[in-house]
CSV table of C-alpha atoms and ligand atoms in Angstrom, one decimal:
chain,number,residue,atom,x,y,z
A,12,UNK,CA,15.4,122.8,151.5
A,13,UNK,CA,15.1,126.1,149.6
A,14,UNK,CA,11.2,126.4,148.6
A,15,UNK,CA,12.3,126.3,144.9
A,16,UNK,CA,9.0,125.7,143.8
A,17,UNK,CA,7.2,128.4,146.1
A,18,UNK,CA,4.9,130.8,143.9
A,19,UNK,CA,6.3,128.4,140.5
A,20,UNK,CA,3.9,128.6,137.5
A,21,UNK,CA,3.9,123.8,136.5
A,22,UNK,CA,3.0,122.8,133.7
A,23,UNK,CA,2.1,119.3,133.8
A,24,UNK,CA,1.4,117.6,130.6
A,25,UNK,CA,-0.9,114.2,130.8
A,26,UNK,CA,-2.9,113.5,133.6
A,27,UNK,CA,-2.8,110.0,134.9
A,28,UNK,CA,-1.4,108.4,137.6
A,29,UNK,CA,2.1,109.5,136.8
A,30,UNK,CA,1.0,113.1,136.0
A,31,UNK,CA,-2.0,113.8,138.6
A,32,UNK,CA,0.5,112.0,141.6
A,33,UNK,CA,3.6,115.0,140.2
A,34,UNK,CA,0.9,117.7,140.4
A,35,UNK,CA,-0.2,117.1,143.6
A,36,UNK,CA,3.6,116.8,144.9
A,37,UNK,CA,4.2,120.2,143.4
A,38,UNK,CA,1.2,122.1,144.4
A,39,UNK,CA,1.8,120.7,148.0
A,40,UNK,CA,5.8,122.2,147.9
A,41,UNK,CA,3.6,126.1,146.8
A,42,UNK,CA,4.0,125.6,142.8
A,43,UNK,CA,1.0,127.1,141.0
A,44,UNK,CA,0.4,123.9,139.1
A,45,UNK,CA,-1.7,123.4,135.3
A,46,UNK,CA,-2.7,119.8,133.7
A,47,UNK,CA,-2.9,119.6,130.6
A,48,UNK,CA,-4.8,116.6,129.3
A,49,UNK,CA,-5.9,115.3,125.2
A,50,UNK,CA,-8.4,113.4,126.9
A,51,UNK,CA,-12.3,115.4,127.1
A,52,UNK,CA,-12.7,113.8,130.5
A,53,UNK,CA,-11.3,112.1,133.2
A,54,UNK,CA,-11.0,108.1,134.3
A,55,UNK,CA,-9.4,105.3,133.1
A,56,UNK,CA,-9.1,101.6,131.6
A,57,UNK,CA,-11.8,100.2,132.9
A,58,UNK,CA,-9.2,97.4,134.3
A,59,UNK,CA,-7.2,96.7,138.2
A,60,UNK,CA,-4.0,98.0,139.1
A,61,UNK,CA,-1.4,96.9,142.3
A,62,UNK,CA,0.3,99.7,143.2
A,63,UNK,CA,3.2,98.1,146.2
A,64,UNK,CA,4.8,99.1,149.0
A,65,UNK,CA,7.5,101.2,147.5
A,66,UNK,CA,4.4,103.7,145.9
A,67,UNK,CA,1.8,103.5,148.9
A,68,UNK,CA,4.6,105.2,150.4
A,69,UNK,CA,4.5,108.8,148.3
A,70,UNK,CA,0.7,108.4,148.1
A,71,UNK,CA,0.3,108.3,152.1
A,72,UNK,CA,3.0,110.7,152.5
A,73,UNK,CA,0.5,113.4,150.2
A,74,UNK,CA,-2.3,112.6,152.5
A,75,UNK,CA,-4.3,110.3,150.3
A,76,UNK,CA,-4.5,106.9,152.7
A,77,UNK,CA,-7.5,107.7,154.2
A,78,UNK,CA,-9.4,108.0,150.9
A,79,UNK,CA,-7.3,105.3,149.5
A,80,UNK,CA,-9.1,103.0,152.5
A,81,UNK,CA,-12.3,103.3,151.1
A,82,UNK,CA,-11.7,102.5,146.7
A,83,UNK,CA,-8.5,100.5,147.6
A,84,UNK,CA,-8.2,96.4,148.7
A,85,UNK,CA,-4.9,95.6,151.0
A,86,UNK,CA,-3.1,92.9,149.0
A,87,UNK,CA,-2.6,90.1,151.5
A,88,UNK,CA,0.0,87.6,149.6
A,89,UNK,CA,1.5,86.7,145.8
A,90,UNK,CA,0.6,83.5,145.0
A,91,UNK,CA,2.1,81.7,142.3
A,92,UNK,CA,0.9,78.2,140.6
A,93,UNK,CA,1.0,76.2,138.0
A,94,UNK,CA,-2.0,76.0,134.9
A,95,UNK,CA,-3.7,73.2,136.8
A,96,UNK,CA,-4.2,75.7,139.7
A,97,UNK,CA,-1.8,73.2,142.0
A,98,UNK,CA,0.5,75.5,144.3
A,99,UNK,CA,4.0,76.4,143.3
A,100,UNK,CA,4.8,79.2,145.7
A,101,UNK,CA,3.0,81.3,148.6
A,102,UNK,CA,4.4,84.7,149.2
A,103,UNK,CA,2.5,86.5,152.6
A,104,UNK,CA,3.1,89.7,152.2
A,105,UNK,CA,1.4,90.0,155.4
A,106,UNK,CA,3.8,88.0,157.1
A,107,UNK,CA,7.4,89.2,155.7
A,108,UNK,CA,6.0,93.1,155.7
A,109,UNK,CA,3.5,93.3,158.4
A,110,UNK,CA,4.1,97.6,158.1
A,111,UNK,CA,4.1,97.9,154.6
A,112,UNK,CA,0.8,98.2,152.4
A,113,UNK,CA,0.1,96.6,148.9
A,114,UNK,CA,-3.5,97.6,147.4
A,115,UNK,CA,-5.4,96.5,144.6
A,116,UNK,CA,-7.6,99.3,143.1
A,117,UNK,CA,-9.7,99.8,140.4
A,118,UNK,CA,-8.2,102.4,138.2
A,119,UNK,CA,-11.2,104.8,137.2
A,120,UNK,CA,-10.9,105.1,141.5
A,121,UNK,CA,-7.6,105.8,141.5
A,122,UNK,CA,-7.7,108.3,138.8
A,123,UNK,CA,-10.8,110.1,140.6
A,124,UNK,CA,-8.7,109.6,144.2
A,125,UNK,CA,-5.9,111.4,142.5
A,126,UNK,CA,-8.0,114.1,140.7
A,127,UNK,CA,-10.1,115.1,143.9
A,128,UNK,CA,-6.2,115.7,145.7
A,129,UNK,CA,-5.8,117.2,143.4
A,130,UNK,CA,-7.9,120.1,142.8
A,131,UNK,CA,-7.9,120.2,146.2
A,132,UNK,CA,-4.7,121.2,146.2
A,133,UNK,CA,-5.1,123.9,144.3
A,134,UNK,CA,-4.2,122.0,140.7
A,135,UNK,CA,-6.0,123.6,137.2
A,136,UNK,CA,-6.8,120.8,135.5
A,137,UNK,CA,-7.9,121.4,131.3
A,138,UNK,CA,-9.4,119.1,129.8
A,139,UNK,CA,-9.5,118.5,125.9
A,140,UNK,CA,-5.5,119.7,125.5
A,141,UNK,CA,-3.6,117.9,123.2
A,142,UNK,CA,0.4,119.4,123.7
A,143,UNK,CA,2.0,119.3,120.9
A,144,UNK,CA,5.2,121.4,122.0
A,145,UNK,CA,6.0,121.6,125.7
A,146,UNK,CA,4.2,125.1,126.4
A,147,UNK,CA,6.2,127.9,128.6
A,148,UNK,CA,8.1,127.9,131.9
A,149,UNK,CA,8.7,124.7,133.3
A,150,UNK,CA,7.0,121.7,132.0
A,151,UNK,CA,6.8,117.9,133.3
A,152,UNK,CA,5.6,115.2,130.6
A,153,UNK,CA,3.9,112.1,131.8
A,154,UNK,CA,1.9,112.1,128.4
A,155,UNK,CA,2.1,108.1,128.7
A,156,UNK,CA,3.7,105.4,126.4
A,157,UNK,CA,3.5,107.2,122.8
A,158,UNK,CA,4.8,110.5,124.4
A,159,UNK,CA,5.5,113.2,122.1
A,160,UNK,CA,7.8,115.2,124.6
A,161,UNK,CA,10.2,112.6,124.4
A,162,UNK,CA,10.2,112.3,121.3
A,163,UNK,CA,11.5,115.6,120.9
A,164,UNK,CA,13.8,114.7,124.1
A,165,UNK,CA,15.2,111.8,122.2
A,166,UNK,CA,14.7,111.2,118.3
A,167,UNK,CA,11.8,108.8,117.2
A,168,UNK,CA,12.6,105.3,118.7
A,169,UNK,CA,11.3,102.2,117.2
A,170,UNK,CA,10.2,99.9,120.3
A,171,UNK,CA,10.3,96.0,120.3
A,172,UNK,CA,7.6,93.1,120.1
A,173,UNK,CA,8.2,90.6,122.8
A,174,UNK,CA,6.3,88.7,120.2
A,175,UNK,CA,3.3,88.3,123.5
A,176,UNK,CA,-0.4,90.0,123.5
A,177,UNK,CA,-2.6,90.8,126.5
A,178,UNK,CA,-6.1,90.4,128.0
A,179,UNK,CA,-7.8,92.2,130.4
A,180,UNK,CA,-11.2,91.9,131.4
A,181,UNK,CA,-12.9,92.3,134.9
A,182,UNK,CA,-15.5,89.4,136.0
A,183,UNK,CA,-18.5,91.0,139.3
A,184,UNK,CA,-16.6,89.0,142.5
A,185,UNK,CA,-18.4,88.5,145.3
A,186,UNK,CA,-15.2,89.4,147.5
A,187,UNK,CA,-14.9,86.9,150.9
A,188,UNK,CA,-11.7,85.9,151.6
A,189,UNK,CA,-8.5,87.8,152.0
A,190,UNK,CA,-7.2,90.2,148.6
A,191,UNK,CA,-4.0,87.7,146.9
A,192,UNK,CA,-2.8,88.1,143.8
A,193,UNK,CA,-2.7,84.6,142.2
A,194,UNK,CA,-0.8,83.8,138.9
A,195,UNK,CA,-0.8,80.6,137.1
A,196,UNK,CA,2.2,79.6,135.2
A,197,UNK,CA,1.5,77.3,132.0
A,198,UNK,CA,4.1,76.7,128.6
A,199,UNK,CA,3.6,80.0,126.6
A,200,UNK,CA,1.2,81.5,128.6
A,201,UNK,CA,0.2,82.9,132.3
A,202,UNK,CA,-2.3,84.9,133.5
A,203,UNK,CA,-2.8,86.8,137.0
A,204,UNK,CA,-6.1,87.6,139.1
A,205,UNK,CA,-7.1,89.7,142.0
A,206,UNK,CA,-10.3,91.0,143.6
A,207,UNK,CA,-10.9,94.8,143.3
A,208,UNK,CA,-12.9,96.7,145.9
A,209,UNK,CA,-16.8,97.2,145.2
A,210,UNK,CA,-17.5,94.1,143.7
A,211,UNK,CA,-14.7,93.2,141.1
A,212,UNK,CA,-11.8,91.0,140.1
A,213,UNK,CA,-9.6,91.9,137.9
A,214,UNK,CA,-7.5,89.5,134.7
A,215,UNK,CA,-4.6,89.7,132.9
A,216,UNK,CA,-3.4,86.7,130.9
A,217,UNK,CA,-0.5,86.8,128.1
A,218,UNK,CA,0.2,84.6,125.8
A,219,UNK,CA,3.2,83.8,123.3
A,220,UNK,CA,1.9,84.8,120.2
A,221,UNK,CA,3.5,86.9,117.0
A,222,UNK,CA,0.3,88.0,115.0
A,223,UNK,CA,-0.3,90.6,116.9
A,224,UNK,CA,1.7,93.7,116.6
A,225,UNK,CA,-0.5,96.1,118.3
A,226,UNK,CA,0.7,98.2,120.9
A,227,UNK,CA,-2.7,100.0,122.0
A,228,UNK,CA,-5.3,99.4,125.1
A,229,UNK,CA,-8.5,98.7,124.0
A,230,UNK,CA,-8.8,96.7,121.4
A,231,UNK,CA,-12.1,94.8,122.0
A,232,UNK,CA,-11.8,90.8,121.1
A,233,UNK,CA,-13.9,88.2,121.7
A,234,UNK,CA,-14.1,86.3,125.0
A,235,UNK,CA,-14.0,83.1,123.1
A,236,UNK,CA,-10.6,84.1,121.7
A,237,UNK,CA,-9.6,84.4,125.8
A,238,UNK,CA,-11.1,80.8,126.8
A,239,UNK,CA,-9.7,79.5,123.9
A,240,UNK,CA,-6.1,80.3,125.1
A,241,UNK,CA,-6.8,79.2,128.7
A,242,UNK,CA,-8.8,76.2,128.0
A,243,UNK,CA,-6.2,73.7,129.6
A,244,UNK,CA,-5.9,75.3,132.9
A,245,UNK,CA,-8.1,74.3,135.5
A,246,UNK,CA,-9.9,75.7,138.4
A,247,UNK,CA,-10.5,78.7,139.5
A,248,UNK,CA,-9.8,79.6,136.0
A,249,UNK,CA,-11.7,78.0,134.0
A,250,UNK,CA,-14.9,79.1,136.4
A,251,UNK,CA,-13.4,83.2,136.0
A,252,UNK,CA,-13.0,83.2,132.3
A,253,UNK,CA,-16.5,81.9,131.7
A,254,UNK,CA,-18.0,84.7,133.6
A,255,UNK,CA,-15.8,87.3,130.7
A,256,UNK,CA,-18.2,89.6,128.3
A,257,UNK,CA,-16.0,91.9,127.5
A,258,UNK,CA,-12.5,91.5,127.0
A,259,UNK,CA,-9.1,93.5,125.8
A,260,UNK,CA,-6.1,92.9,123.6
A,261,UNK,CA,-2.8,94.8,123.0
A,262,UNK,CA,0.3,93.7,122.2
A,263,UNK,CA,3.3,93.9,124.7
A,264,UNK,CA,6.5,95.9,124.0
A,265,UNK,CA,9.8,96.5,124.6
A,266,UNK,CA,11.1,100.3,124.6
A,267,UNK,CA,14.6,101.1,125.6
A,268,UNK,CA,15.0,102.9,129.0
A,269,UNK,CA,15.1,107.0,127.8
A,270,UNK,CA,18.6,108.4,127.2
A,271,UNK,CA,18.2,111.7,127.9
A,272,UNK,CA,14.7,112.9,130.5
A,273,UNK,CA,14.9,115.7,130.7
A,274,UNK,CA,16.3,119.8,129.0
A,275,UNK,CA,16.5,123.1,131.3
A,276,UNK,CA,12.9,123.7,131.7
A,277,UNK,CA,11.6,120.0,130.2
A,278,UNK,CA,11.9,116.1,132.2
A,279,UNK,CA,9.6,113.4,131.6
A,280,UNK,CA,8.2,111.1,133.9
A,281,UNK,CA,6.1,107.5,134.2
A,282,UNK,CA,6.0,106.0,131.3
A,283,UNK,CA,6.7,109.0,128.9
A,284,UNK,CA,10.0,107.3,130.3
A,285,UNK,CA,10.1,104.4,131.2
A,286,UNK,CA,7.7,102.6,129.6
A,287,UNK,CA,7.5,98.9,130.8
A,288,UNK,CA,5.9,95.3,130.4
A,289,UNK,CA,3.0,94.6,133.3
A,290,UNK,CA,5.7,91.7,134.2
A,291,UNK,CA,6.4,93.1,138.1
A,292,UNK,CA,3.4,95.7,138.2
A,293,UNK,CA,5.6,98.4,138.6
A,294,UNK,CA,4.6,101.2,134.8
A,295,UNK,CA,1.8,103.3,137.6
A,296,UNK,CA,4.4,102.6,140.6
A,297,UNK,CA,7.5,103.8,139.1
A,298,UNK,CA,5.7,107.2,137.8
A,299,UNK,CA,3.9,108.0,141.5
A,300,UNK,CA,8.0,107.2,143.0
A,301,UNK,CA,9.0,109.7,139.4
A,302,UNK,CA,6.6,111.9,141.3
A,303,UNK,CA,7.5,112.4,144.4
A,304,UNK,CA,11.4,112.7,143.3
A,305,UNK,CA,10.8,115.0,140.7
A,306,UNK,CA,9.3,117.5,142.7
A,307,UNK,CA,12.2,117.0,145.8
A,308,UNK,CA,14.8,117.6,143.7
A,309,UNK,CA,12.9,120.9,142.7
A,310,UNK,CA,12.1,121.9,145.0
A,311,UNK,CA,15.7,121.8,146.5
A,312,UNK,CA,17.6,123.4,144.0
A,313,UNK,CA,17.0,126.6,142.2
A,314,UNK,CA,18.8,125.8,139.4
A,315,UNK,CA,16.4,123.8,137.3
A,316,UNK,CA,18.9,122.0,134.3
A,317,UNK,CA,20.7,121.2,138.3
A,318,UNK,CA,17.5,120.1,139.8
A,319,UNK,CA,16.6,118.1,136.8
A,320,UNK,CA,19.9,116.4,136.6
A,321,UNK,CA,19.7,115.0,139.5
A,322,UNK,CA,16.5,113.7,139.4
A,323,UNK,CA,16.8,111.9,136.6
A,324,UNK,CA,20.7,110.1,138.2
A,325,UNK,CA,18.7,109.4,141.3
A,326,UNK,CA,15.8,107.5,139.2
A,327,UNK,CA,17.6,106.2,136.1
A,328,UNK,CA,19.0,103.2,137.9
A,329,UNK,CA,16.2,102.4,139.8
A,330,UNK,CA,14.0,102.3,137.3
A,331,UNK,CA,15.9,100.5,134.7
A,332,UNK,CA,16.7,97.8,137.3
A,333,UNK,CA,13.0,97.7,137.6
A,334,UNK,CA,12.1,97.5,133.5
A,335,UNK,CA,14.9,93.8,133.8
A,336,UNK,CA,13.6,92.9,136.3
A,337,UNK,CA,10.3,92.4,134.3
A,338,UNK,CA,11.4,91.4,131.3
A,339,UNK,CA,13.2,88.3,133.0
A,340,UNK,CA,9.9,87.6,134.4
A,341,UNK,CA,7.8,87.4,131.4
A,342,UNK,CA,10.5,85.0,130.7
A,343,UNK,CA,10.3,82.7,133.6
A,344,UNK,CA,6.5,83.2,133.6
A,345,UNK,CA,6.5,80.9,130.2
A,346,UNK,CA,9.2,78.0,131.0
A,347,UNK,CA,8.1,74.7,129.0
A,348,UNK,CA,9.1,71.6,129.3
A,349,UNK,CA,11.8,70.0,131.9
A,350,UNK,CA,12.8,74.1,132.3
A,351,UNK,CA,9.9,74.5,133.4
A,352,UNK,CA,9.1,71.4,136.0
A,353,UNK,CA,12.7,72.3,137.0
A,354,UNK,CA,12.2,75.6,137.5
A,355,UNK,CA,8.8,75.6,139.7
A,356,UNK,CA,10.4,72.1,141.9
A,357,UNK,CA,12.9,74.5,143.1
A,358,UNK,CA,10.5,77.4,143.7
A,359,UNK,CA,8.4,74.6,145.6
A,360,UNK,CA,11.4,73.2,147.5
A,361,UNK,CA,11.7,77.3,148.0
A,362,UNK,CA,8.3,77.2,149.8
A,363,UNK,CA,8.8,74.6,152.0
A,364,UNK,CA,11.7,75.0,153.5
A,365,UNK,CA,13.1,78.6,152.6
A,366,UNK,CA,10.0,81.1,153.0
A,367,UNK,CA,11.7,84.0,153.0
A,368,UNK,CA,14.2,83.8,150.7
A,369,UNK,CA,11.5,85.0,147.1
A,370,UNK,CA,10.3,87.6,149.2
A,371,UNK,CA,13.8,88.5,149.9
A,372,UNK,CA,15.4,88.6,146.7
A,373,UNK,CA,12.6,92.2,146.3
A,374,UNK,CA,14.3,93.3,149.1
A,375,UNK,CA,15.6,97.1,147.0
A,376,UNK,CA,11.9,96.9,144.9
A,377,UNK,CA,9.7,96.8,148.4
A,378,UNK,CA,11.3,98.4,151.1
A,379,UNK,CA,12.4,101.7,148.6
A,380,UNK,CA,11.2,104.9,150.4
A,381,UNK,CA,11.3,107.5,147.5
A,382,UNK,CA,10.0,109.9,150.6
A,383,UNK,CA,13.2,109.9,152.8
A,384,UNK,CA,15.5,108.0,150.5
A,385,UNK,CA,15.8,111.0,147.6
A,386,UNK,CA,17.2,114.2,148.2
B,16,FAD,P1,-0.8,107.3,131.5
B,16,FAD,O1,-1.2,106.6,132.5
B,16,FAD,O2,-0.6,106.4,129.7
B,16,FAD,O3,-0.8,108.5,131.2
B,16,FAD,C1,-0.8,109.5,130.4
B,16,FAD,C2,-1.6,111.0,130.3
B,16,FAD,O4,-1.1,111.4,128.9
B,16,FAD,C3,-3.1,110.1,129.4
B,16,FAD,O5,-4.3,110.4,130.2
B,16,FAD,C4,-2.8,110.7,128.2
B,16,FAD,O6,-4.3,110.8,127.4
B,16,FAD,C5,-2.6,112.1,128.5
B,16,FAD,N1,-1.6,112.2,127.3
B,16,FAD,C6,-1.1,111.5,125.9
B,16,FAD,N2,-0.6,112.4,125.2
B,16,FAD,C7,-0.9,113.4,125.6
B,16,FAD,C8,-0.7,114.9,125.0
B,16,FAD,N3,-0.6,115.1,123.6
B,16,FAD,N4,-1.3,115.7,125.7
B,16,FAD,C9,-2.1,115.9,126.3
B,16,FAD,N5,-1.8,114.7,127.3
B,16,FAD,C10,-1.7,113.4,126.6
B,16,FAD,N6,1.4,99.6,137.1
B,16,FAD,C11,1.6,99.7,137.8
B,16,FAD,O7,2.1,99.7,138.8
B,16,FAD,N7,0.6,98.1,138.9
B,16,FAD,C12,0.0,97.5,137.8
B,16,FAD,O8,-0.5,96.4,138.4
B,16,FAD,C13,-0.3,97.7,136.9
B,16,FAD,N8,-0.6,97.1,135.9
B,16,FAD,C14,-0.9,97.4,134.4
B,16,FAD,C15,-2.2,96.1,133.7
B,16,FAD,C16,-2.4,96.6,132.2
B,16,FAD,C17,-3.1,96.0,131.6
B,16,FAD,C18,-1.6,97.4,131.9
B,16,FAD,C19,-1.1,98.4,130.1
B,16,FAD,C20,-0.5,98.9,132.5
B,16,FAD,C21,-0.1,98.4,133.5
B,16,FAD,N9,0.5,99.0,134.0
B,16,FAD,C22,1.1,98.7,135.7
B,16,FAD,C23,1.3,100.0,133.9
B,16,FAD,C24,1.2,101.3,134.0
B,16,FAD,O9,-0.6,100.7,133.9
B,16,FAD,C25,1.2,102.4,133.9
B,16,FAD,O10,3.0,102.5,133.9
B,16,FAD,C26,0.7,103.7,134.1
B,16,FAD,O11,-0.5,103.8,133.4
B,16,FAD,C27,1.8,105.1,133.4
B,16,FAD,O12,1.6,106.4,134.2
B,16,FAD,P2,1.8,107.6,133.6
B,16,FAD,O13,1.1,108.5,134.1
B,16,FAD,O14,2.8,107.4,133.2
B,16,FAD,O15,0.9,107.3,131.4
């Protein structure tokens, strides 16, 4: 450890999940951090998010466990069903990974926890700052999906529309019973739902639909369109959808992982480097992992270019695998006809006779510890 970050000035562009986590990690290692955020206030879309154990390890290492305890629920399982609500596969997280914590949380509450921790660590947050070119000094660009800094390093890249659109909504939830992420799979569509703390339930519903092309997150839609798309789904989906009053829709696009993550003083982080489809619930998780690793690399090596090269070398293979696995899940959830019957049959057999088989397929993802497995 060289403590190369001690007293060093760092600008972080973007006060999303990745930018705020990076700011805390850098400040904890002694850097003087300023976060520049384009929005006039810190908030986030009113949706839920799953944070899996690999990323929770970073949040714990940054001392956020007590704050998260009051704001998040522990996710105890992932259950797959067909569209009639019949079970296909149950992954019991408490049984298969008792030491690992998987959380579900309302995004604005996660941002609140990160903002408070950042301020306590001495980070300055400046709002209403739309950054179009990198400020002086060392810069971490966590400026999201449409990152101008990614473009600066990699040129303009055109994303590829997957032919899928997604709705997201929250509904009231009485909160009885354990927090389980439930996935309901039908031909050409699926719906994911889990409870959040503080009386809310999150819903994300995806359909194959060629006519929607916009990638923004906050286009309002008529809840009846969502209900119509999932009219063939039985209980509990039908009951949840009855309660939806406000819903947003957006198009799902595939982006290649950026080839170039850094120069000699600027580094990309999170969605700016590797936007992903939401089918593995790892976009924020990857941003949180990046945040720890970039701070650790910069602290370990006073040669900034070498430190940033190390950061990219550590992170790129892992995020590429995660993004590819999320792409594959998109196909698996939406199988039709005979393929679907065979796949569900295989999963039901695995559930019955080899319950560790499916959770074990993701050991590489969830058992990774960015805190000890990186430089
Ligand atoms: P963002 O959160 O997008 O933050 C970027 C920030 O930069 C914003 O605050 C923005 O205002 C600011 N900014 C942008 N441009 C500029 C500029 N020029 N100047 C200054 N500021 C700027 N991930 C999970 O891990 N688990 C999940 O369960 C999950 N569910 C999801 C569900 C949905 C419906 C969606 C859409 C995504 C989901 N994700 C999930 C993905 C996750 O939300 C993103 O990957 C994550 O938010 C990326 O964080 P980020 O900090 O890189 O970018």
